[in-house]
Amino acid sequence: MKKNKVLLVANWKMNPDTYEKADKLFQESVHVASQAKKVKTVLCIPYPWLTDFSHKHQKVVAFGGQDASIEQAGSFTGEVSPKMLTSSGVEYVIIGHSERRALGETDILIAQKVIASLKAGLKVILCLGEKSRDDHGEYLMFLREQIINSLGKIQKRYLKKLIIAYEPVWAIGGGDDEAMKPTDLHEISIFIKKILVEMYGQDSGTSIPILYGGSVSPDNAKDLINLGEVQGLLVGHLSLNSKKFSELLKNIE
Ligand code: PGA
């Protein structure tokens, strides 16, 4: 059986601050990604540059938005619709990132965004993760509810385009030793899979890819994937440094 490629999602967030810097980072990232055979690279770059960049290099990397509206068009100032993304050569979208949840996005809104994006044909990377941990396992209850509520009532036929990114908020934005331990990640990836199986049955539940995000580095990436048993990584600040991004890709390969 053909093994699926590891998914490496680069979340540039609101960076860099000019088109010139973004274009340079983009060219470098494409060069790095073109050398990786076992990794599929998805660049989630700010809206203003998505169409321009996606028309340049669609074959080497895939493109992702960092959010999308629940609407497809209309009087919604400042919003960008899933349909606008698909018609701009964008294949993926991140929904429910903790930085958007911190701005007030609820599980209910996120569930609506997930469905709207799936219906428009996007592959949805749904972000989940607890803010902190406790000794009594309450964070597991939190996570369970977050998964169930953020998924809402997705019809089974859309599950093929769904990806879960587990990003514990306490691990985001740190150094190498602030990422989660791969063995702990393994426990959580099993926990998430179990909930997905309860919701959608064995076959569909186990086929939804799970990614990890939070202080991923060239040093911890391989263990997180192999020992954590996840199908890929979501990388934030490291993806802005093409030298480190290249090291990361080489280590995963
Ligand atoms: P980080 O961010 O890699 O900088 O920790 C990950 C994320 O927020 O998606």
Coordinates of C-alpha atoms and ligand atoms in Angstrom, one line a residue:
M1 CA 0.0 0.0 0.0
K2 CA 1.2 3.5 -0.8
K3 CA 2.2 5.4 2.3
N4 CA 0.6 8.8 2.7
K5 CA 3.0 11.8 2.7
V6 CA 3.6 13.6 6.0
L7 CA 1.7 16.8 6.0
L8 CA 3.7 19.9 7.0
V9 CA 1.6 22.9 7.4
A10 CA 3.4 26.3 7.7
N11 CA 1.3 28.9 9.5
W12 CA 2.9 32.2 8.8
K13 CA 0.2 34.0 10.9
M14 CA 0.4 37.8 10.3
N15 CA 4.0 37.7 9.0
P16 CA 6.2 38.9 7.4
D17 CA 5.3 42.6 7.3
T18 CA 5.9 43.5 3.6
Y19 CA 5.3 41.9 0.2
E20 CA 9.0 41.9 -0.6
K21 CA 9.9 39.9 2.5
A22 CA 7.0 37.5 1.9
D23 CA 8.0 37.0 -1.7
K24 CA 11.6 36.1 -0.6
L25 CA 10.4 33.8 2.1
F26 CA 8.0 32.2 -0.4
Q27 CA 10.6 31.5 -3.0
E28 CA 12.9 30.0 -0.4
S29 CA 10.2 27.9 1.1
V30 CA 9.2 26.6 -2.3
H31 CA 12.8 25.7 -3.0
V32 CA 13.1 23.8 0.2
A33 CA 9.8 22.0 -0.3
S34 CA 10.7 21.0 -3.8
Q35 CA 13.5 18.8 -2.4
A36 CA 11.2 16.8 -0.1
K37 CA 9.8 13.7 -1.5
K38 CA 7.9 12.3 1.5
V39 CA 6.4 15.5 2.7
K40 CA 3.5 17.6 1.4
T41 CA 4.0 21.2 2.3
V42 CA 1.1 23.5 2.8
L43 CA 1.8 27.3 3.1
C44 CA -0.8 29.2 5.0
I45 CA 0.1 32.7 4.1
P46 CA -1.7 36.0 4.7
Y47 CA -4.7 36.7 2.4
P48 CA -3.1 39.6 0.3
W49 CA -0.5 37.3 -1.2
L50 CA -2.4 34.0 -1.6
T51 CA -3.6 34.4 -5.2
D52 CA -0.3 35.9 -6.4
F53 CA 1.8 33.1 -4.9
S54 CA -0.6 30.3 -5.6
H55 CA -0.6 31.1 -9.3
K56 CA 3.2 31.0 -9.3
H57 CA 3.9 27.6 -7.8
Q58 CA 0.8 25.5 -7.3
K59 CA 2.5 22.2 -8.1
V60 CA 5.4 22.3 -5.6
V61 CA 3.5 23.4 -2.5
A62 CA -0.2 23.6 -1.6
F63 CA -1.8 26.7 -0.2
G64 CA -4.0 27.4 2.8
G65 CA -6.0 30.2 4.3
Q66 CA -5.7 31.0 8.0
D67 CA -9.5 31.4 8.5
A68 CA -12.7 31.7 6.4
S69 CA -16.1 33.1 6.8
I70 CA -19.3 31.1 7.3
E71 CA -20.7 32.9 4.3
Q72 CA -19.8 32.4 0.7
A73 CA -20.5 36.0 -0.5
G74 CA -22.3 39.2 0.5
S75 CA -22.2 42.2 2.8
F76 CA -19.7 41.1 5.3
T77 CA -17.0 43.7 5.4
G78 CA -13.5 42.4 6.2
E79 CA -14.5 38.7 5.7
V80 CA -13.0 36.3 3.2
S81 CA -15.2 33.4 2.0
P82 CA -14.3 29.8 1.4
K83 CA -15.4 30.2 -2.2
M84 CA -13.0 33.1 -2.7
L85 CA -10.2 30.8 -1.3
T86 CA -11.0 27.9 -3.6
S87 CA -11.2 30.2 -6.7
S88 CA -7.8 31.6 -5.8
G89 CA -6.0 28.3 -6.0
V90 CA -6.2 27.6 -2.2
E91 CA -6.7 23.9 -1.2
Y92 CA -6.6 24.1 2.6
V93 CA -7.9 26.3 5.4
I94 CA -7.0 26.5 9.1
I95 CA -10.2 26.9 11.2
G96 CA -10.3 27.5 15.0
H97 CA -6.7 28.3 15.6
S98 CA -6.2 29.2 19.3
E99 CA -5.3 32.7 18.4
R100 CA -8.7 33.2 16.8
R101 CA -10.4 31.4 19.6
A102 CA -8.7 34.0 21.9
L103 CA -10.3 36.7 19.8
G104 CA -13.7 35.3 20.8
E105 CA -14.5 32.5 18.3
T106 CA -16.7 29.9 19.9
D107 CA -17.0 26.2 19.2
I108 CA -20.4 27.0 17.7
L109 CA -19.0 29.5 15.2
I110 CA -16.0 27.3 14.5
A111 CA -18.4 24.3 13.7
Q112 CA -20.2 26.6 11.2
K113 CA -17.0 27.7 9.6
V114 CA -15.8 24.0 9.3
I115 CA -19.0 23.1 7.5
A116 CA -19.0 26.1 5.2
S117 CA -15.4 25.5 4.2
L118 CA -16.0 21.8 3.6
K119 CA -19.0 22.5 1.5
A120 CA -17.0 24.9 -0.6
G121 CA -14.5 22.1 -1.3
L122 CA -11.7 23.2 1.0
K123 CA -9.7 20.7 3.1
V124 CA -10.2 21.9 6.7
I125 CA -7.4 21.9 9.3
L126 CA -9.4 22.1 12.5
C127 CA -7.3 23.3 15.4
L128 CA -8.0 22.0 18.9
G129 CA -6.2 22.0 22.2
E130 CA -6.4 22.7 25.9
K131 CA -5.1 26.0 27.4
S132 CA -3.4 24.2 30.4
R133 CA -3.2 20.9 32.1
D134 CA -4.2 19.7 35.5
D135 CA -3.6 16.6 37.6
H136 CA -7.2 15.4 37.6
G137 CA -7.6 15.0 33.8
E138 CA -10.1 17.8 33.5
Y139 CA -8.2 19.0 30.4
L140 CA -9.3 15.7 28.8
M141 CA -13.0 16.5 29.4
F142 CA -12.3 20.0 28.0
L143 CA -10.7 18.5 24.9
R144 CA -13.5 16.0 24.4
E145 CA -16.1 18.7 24.5
Q146 CA -14.1 21.0 22.2
I147 CA -13.8 18.2 19.6
I148 CA -17.5 17.3 19.7
N149 CA -18.7 20.9 19.7
S150 CA -16.2 22.2 17.1
L151 CA -17.2 19.4 14.7
G152 CA -20.9 20.0 15.0
K153 CA -22.9 17.8 12.7
I154 CA -20.6 17.2 9.8
Q155 CA -22.0 14.7 7.3
K156 CA -19.8 11.6 6.8
R157 CA -19.2 12.4 3.2
Y158 CA -17.2 15.5 4.1
L159 CA -14.9 13.7 6.5
K160 CA -12.4 12.8 3.8
K161 CA -11.4 16.5 3.7
L162 CA -11.1 16.9 7.4
I163 CA -7.8 17.1 9.3
I164 CA -7.4 17.7 13.0
A165 CA -4.5 19.7 14.3
Y166 CA -3.9 19.2 18.0
E167 CA -2.2 22.3 19.4
P168 CA -2.0 22.5 23.1
V169 CA -2.1 26.3 23.8
W170 CA 0.6 26.0 26.5
A171 CA 3.1 24.6 23.9
I172 CA 2.6 27.3 21.2
G173 CA 5.3 29.8 20.5
G174 CA 8.1 28.4 22.7
G175 CA 11.6 26.9 22.2
D176 CA 12.6 23.3 21.4
D177 CA 12.0 22.0 24.9
E178 CA 8.5 23.6 25.2
A179 CA 6.9 21.2 22.7
M180 CA 4.9 18.3 24.0
K181 CA 6.7 15.1 24.8
P182 CA 6.2 12.6 22.0
T183 CA 5.0 9.9 24.4
D184 CA 2.4 12.3 25.8
L185 CA 1.4 13.2 22.3
H186 CA 0.9 9.5 21.5
E187 CA -1.6 9.3 24.4
I188 CA -3.5 12.3 23.1
S189 CA -3.5 11.1 19.5
I190 CA -5.1 7.8 20.7
F191 CA -7.6 9.8 22.9
I192 CA -8.6 12.0 19.9
K193 CA -8.9 9.0 17.6
K194 CA -11.2 7.2 20.1
I195 CA -13.5 10.2 20.2
L196 CA -13.6 10.4 16.4
V197 CA -14.4 6.7 16.2
E198 CA -17.2 7.1 18.7
M199 CA -18.6 9.9 16.5
Y200 CA -18.1 8.5 13.1
G201 CA -17.4 4.8 13.4
Q202 CA -14.2 2.8 13.1
D203 CA -13.3 3.3 9.4
S204 CA -14.1 7.0 9.1
G205 CA -12.9 7.9 12.6
T206 CA -9.5 6.3 12.2
S207 CA -8.9 7.7 8.7
I208 CA -9.0 11.4 9.8
P209 CA -5.4 12.6 9.9
I210 CA -4.1 14.2 13.1
L211 CA -1.4 16.8 13.1
Y212 CA 0.6 18.2 16.0
G213 CA 1.4 21.9 16.5
G214 CA 3.3 23.8 19.2
S215 CA 7.0 24.6 19.3
V216 CA 7.9 22.2 16.6
S217 CA 11.6 22.3 15.7
P218 CA 14.1 20.4 13.5
D219 CA 15.2 18.5 16.7
N220 CA 11.8 17.3 17.9
A221 CA 9.9 16.9 14.6
K222 CA 10.9 13.3 13.8
D223 CA 10.1 12.0 17.3
L224 CA 6.8 13.9 17.4
I225 CA 5.7 12.2 14.2
N226 CA 7.1 8.7 14.8
L227 CA 6.5 8.3 18.5
G228 CA 3.5 10.6 18.7
E229 CA 2.0 8.7 15.8
V230 CA 0.6 11.8 14.1
Q231 CA 0.4 12.2 10.3
G232 CA 2.0 15.6 10.2
L233 CA 2.9 18.9 11.9
L234 CA 1.6 22.5 12.0
V235 CA 4.5 24.9 12.3
G236 CA 4.3 28.5 13.3
H237 CA 7.3 30.8 14.0
L238 CA 9.8 28.3 12.6
S239 CA 8.3 28.5 9.1
L240 CA 9.4 32.1 8.9
N241 CA 13.0 31.1 9.0
S242 CA 13.8 29.2 5.7
K243 CA 17.1 27.8 7.0
K244 CA 15.3 26.2 10.0
F245 CA 12.4 25.2 7.8
S246 CA 14.8 23.4 5.5
E247 CA 16.4 21.6 8.4
L248 CA 13.0 20.6 9.6
L249 CA 12.0 19.2 6.3
K250 CA 15.3 17.3 5.9
N251 CA 14.9 15.7 9.4
I252 CA 11.3 14.6 8.6
E253 CA 12.5 13.1 5.3
Ligands
PGA1 P1 4.6 27.6 16.9 O1 3.0 27.9 16.5 O2 5.1 26.6 16.0 O3 5.2 29.0 16.8 O4 4.6 27.2 18.3 C1 2.2 26.9 16.1 C2 0.8 27.5 15.8 O5 0.4 28.5 16.5 O6 0.1 27.1 14.9

